[in-house]
Amino acid sequence: MNSISIKSKSNGIVVQMNMDNLPDLSNVTAWQASSGWFYITMYKVKGDSTSLMPRRLPSEVIDFQIVESDESIQVGIRIKQPIENHDFLMVKKSNTMVASLHYSTEYLAQLDTVKKMNLGQQNKGIHQEIRNWLYITGTGLTVAGLIIDSDNKVNLQTQSGLGILITTLLLDLIW
């Protein structure tokens, strides 16, 4: 292993590890400890723990450690929020392994950006454009009917216009 970088995203943490050769995916494991540490262990991977320390840790990362053994290297990341899911992506062109560590959906639902999305709230009622068109049409028919028939008799055009206006108003109030 040559280098490690850690980036924080709204849905979790991305750990990018550049290597000379990519390990077999069956030699890579990861788990969340109850202590708040998340561990990635890579069997048959070597590296110098002092040179692998990231230059900058995101604020969501409390602590970071690298544990070397004869057969493996383990990356430990202590994170403020527990990791619910993780996956690994092997990029062969650049000999990079990317670990995507995902926060829980309960935590994500509490984020301000998700709350501002108003998920689950559907627009009720008539669409604004249709409602405006109905009000204009109803008003136009009513006025035209009153102008055409000035002998105080309510004609079909006036009745249609009033019907559209009242129906639109009722639908607007109900929804």
Short mmCIF file of C-alpha atoms in Angstrom, two decimals:
data_model
loop_
_atom_site.label_atom_id
_atom_site.label_comp_id
_atom_site.label_asym_id
_atom_site.label_seq_id
_atom_site.Cartn_x
_atom_site.Cartn_y
_atom_site.Cartn_z
CA MET A 1 0.00 0.00 0.00
CA ASN A 2 1.36 3.41 -0.99
CA SER A 3 -1.14 5.99 0.30
CA ILE A 4 -4.51 6.46 1.97
CA SER A 5 -6.92 9.37 1.66
CA ILE A 6 -10.17 9.81 3.52
CA LYS A 7 -13.06 11.99 2.38
CA SER A 8 -16.29 12.71 4.15
CA LYS A 9 -19.57 12.68 2.26
CA SER A 10 -23.08 13.36 3.51
CA ASN A 11 -23.95 9.65 3.36
CA GLY A 12 -20.68 8.29 4.78
CA ILE A 13 -16.93 8.09 4.36
CA VAL A 14 -14.83 7.26 1.28
CA VAL A 15 -11.42 5.68 1.88
CA GLN A 16 -9.13 5.57 -1.14
CA MET A 17 -6.08 3.30 -0.94
CA ASN A 18 -3.45 3.41 -3.67
CA MET A 19 -1.36 0.24 -4.03
CA ASP A 20 1.31 -1.38 -6.15
CA ASN A 21 -1.00 -4.35 -6.74
CA LEU A 22 -4.64 -4.79 -5.88
CA PRO A 23 -5.45 -7.52 -3.37
CA ASP A 24 -7.89 -10.28 -4.15
CA LEU A 25 -11.30 -9.12 -2.90
CA SER A 26 -11.62 -12.37 -0.91
CA ASN A 27 -8.62 -11.17 1.16
CA VAL A 28 -10.37 -7.97 2.24
CA THR A 29 -12.76 -7.80 5.19
CA ALA A 30 -14.37 -4.98 7.14
CA TRP A 31 -16.57 -4.61 10.19
CA GLN A 32 -17.98 -2.07 12.61
CA ALA A 33 -16.88 -2.55 16.23
CA SER A 34 -19.17 -1.54 19.09
CA SER A 35 -16.43 0.86 20.27
CA GLY A 36 -17.10 3.16 17.30
CA TRP A 37 -14.12 1.96 15.28
CA PHE A 38 -14.56 0.68 11.75
CA TYR A 39 -11.86 -1.74 10.60
CA ILE A 40 -10.68 -2.72 7.12
CA THR A 41 -8.29 -5.67 7.10
CA MET A 42 -6.36 -6.63 3.99
CA TYR A 43 -4.58 -9.98 4.00
CA LYS A 44 -1.34 -10.20 1.98
CA VAL A 45 -0.98 -6.40 1.87
CA LYS A 46 2.07 -4.55 3.22
CA GLY A 47 2.74 -0.90 3.90
CA ASP A 48 4.67 1.51 6.10
CA SER A 49 2.24 2.73 8.75
CA THR A 50 4.12 6.01 9.32
CA SER A 51 4.01 7.03 5.65
CA LEU A 52 0.40 5.87 5.19
CA MET A 53 -1.10 8.27 7.72
CA PRO A 54 -3.45 10.65 5.86
CA ARG A 55 -2.38 14.28 5.86
CA ARG A 56 -5.86 15.48 6.68
CA LEU A 57 -8.72 13.79 8.49
CA PRO A 58 -12.30 14.99 7.98
CA SER A 59 -14.10 16.34 11.05
CA GLU A 60 -16.36 13.24 11.10
CA VAL A 61 -13.30 11.06 11.79
CA ILE A 62 -12.36 11.08 15.47
CA ASP A 63 -9.22 8.96 15.20
CA PHE A 64 -7.24 6.89 12.70
CA GLN A 65 -4.81 4.01 13.07
CA ILE A 66 -2.87 1.52 10.97
CA VAL A 67 -1.91 -1.84 12.42
CA GLU A 68 0.70 -3.88 10.59
CA SER A 69 1.31 -7.59 11.02
CA ASP A 70 3.39 -10.16 9.16
CA GLU A 71 0.45 -11.22 6.99
CA SER A 72 -1.85 -8.21 6.78
CA ILE A 73 -2.48 -4.54 7.32
CA GLN A 74 -5.49 -3.16 9.16
CA VAL A 75 -6.89 0.34 8.79
CA GLY A 76 -8.94 1.55 11.75
CA ILE A 77 -11.19 4.60 11.51
CA ARG A 78 -13.09 5.89 14.50
CA ILE A 79 -16.12 7.71 13.16
CA LYS A 80 -18.76 9.83 14.92
CA GLN A 81 -21.61 7.91 13.28
CA PRO A 82 -21.68 4.11 12.97
CA ILE A 83 -21.30 2.52 9.55
CA GLU A 84 -24.26 0.38 8.48
CA ASN A 85 -23.02 -0.85 5.09
CA HIS A 86 -19.79 -0.88 3.16
CA ASP A 87 -18.51 -1.94 -0.23
CA PHE A 88 -15.22 -2.08 -2.06
CA LEU A 89 -14.38 -1.02 -5.59
CA MET A 90 -11.16 -2.15 -7.24
CA VAL A 91 -9.91 0.28 -9.91
CA LYS A 92 -7.39 -1.75 -11.90
CA LYS A 93 -6.12 1.12 -14.08
CA SER A 94 -4.80 3.06 -11.10
CA ASN A 95 -4.30 0.14 -8.64
CA THR A 96 -6.70 1.84 -6.25
CA MET A 97 -9.10 0.24 -3.83
CA VAL A 98 -12.00 2.47 -2.81
CA ALA A 99 -13.95 1.61 0.34
CA SER A 100 -17.37 3.26 0.57
CA LEU A 101 -18.59 3.32 4.17
CA HIS A 102 -22.28 4.19 4.44
CA TYR A 103 -24.05 5.69 7.47
CA SER A 104 -27.38 4.27 8.61
CA THR A 105 -30.57 5.36 6.88
CA GLU A 106 -31.91 6.57 10.25
CA TYR A 107 -28.98 8.97 10.55
CA LEU A 108 -29.39 10.15 6.95
CA ALA A 109 -33.09 10.85 7.53
CA GLN A 110 -32.14 13.25 10.34
CA LEU A 111 -29.85 15.38 8.15
CA ASP A 112 -31.07 18.92 7.46
CA THR A 113 -30.59 18.55 3.71
CA VAL A 114 -32.87 15.49 3.65
CA LYS A 115 -35.47 17.20 5.85
CA LYS A 116 -35.55 20.17 3.47
CA MET A 117 -36.42 17.87 0.56
CA ASN A 118 -39.96 17.38 1.95
CA LEU A 119 -39.92 13.73 0.94
CA GLY A 120 -43.30 12.09 1.27
CA GLN A 121 -45.16 15.37 0.93
CA GLN A 122 -46.94 15.27 -2.35
CA ASN A 123 -48.48 18.29 -4.01
CA LYS A 124 -52.18 18.08 -3.42
CA GLY A 125 -54.93 19.64 -5.43
CA ILE A 126 -55.03 20.94 -8.92
CA HIS A 127 -51.79 21.98 -10.57
CA GLN A 128 -51.27 25.74 -10.49
CA GLU A 129 -51.39 26.09 -14.30
CA ILE A 130 -54.63 24.14 -14.64
CA ARG A 131 -56.26 26.01 -11.74
CA ASN A 132 -55.31 29.39 -13.26
CA TRP A 133 -56.64 28.30 -16.64
CA LEU A 134 -59.96 27.17 -15.09
CA TYR A 135 -60.41 30.46 -13.19
CA ILE A 136 -59.63 32.55 -16.29
CA THR A 137 -61.91 30.43 -18.50
CA GLY A 138 -64.75 30.52 -15.95
CA THR A 139 -64.44 34.27 -15.51
CA GLY A 140 -64.24 34.83 -19.27
CA LEU A 141 -67.35 32.74 -19.97
CA THR A 142 -69.31 34.43 -17.17
CA VAL A 143 -68.43 37.97 -18.29
CA ALA A 144 -69.04 37.15 -21.96
CA GLY A 145 -72.43 35.65 -21.12
CA LEU A 146 -73.46 38.70 -19.12
CA ILE A 147 -72.32 41.11 -21.87
CA ILE A 148 -74.07 39.19 -24.68
CA ASP A 149 -77.34 38.77 -22.83
CA SER A 150 -78.05 42.12 -21.17
CA ASP A 151 -81.74 41.54 -20.45
CA ASN A 152 -80.93 40.05 -16.98
CA LYS A 153 -81.48 36.55 -18.28
CA VAL A 154 -78.84 33.95 -17.34
CA ASN A 155 -77.86 32.14 -20.54
CA LEU A 156 -75.94 28.88 -21.04
CA GLN A 157 -72.61 30.68 -21.41
CA THR A 158 -73.01 32.45 -18.05
CA GLN A 159 -74.15 29.23 -16.38
CA SER A 160 -71.10 27.36 -17.75
CA GLY A 161 -68.72 30.09 -16.58
CA LEU A 162 -70.23 30.16 -13.09
CA GLY A 163 -70.17 26.34 -12.97
CA ILE A 164 -66.46 26.25 -13.83
CA LEU A 165 -65.66 28.94 -11.23
CA ILE A 166 -67.63 27.23 -8.44
CA THR A 167 -66.26 23.76 -9.27
CA THR A 168 -62.67 25.07 -9.36
CA LEU A 169 -63.17 26.88 -6.07
CA LEU A 170 -64.62 23.75 -4.42
CA LEU A 171 -61.80 21.56 -5.72
CA ASP A 172 -59.30 24.13 -4.48
CA LEU A 173 -60.86 24.14 -1.00
CA ILE A 174 -61.19 20.34 -0.75
CA TRP A 175 -57.64 19.56 -1.87
#
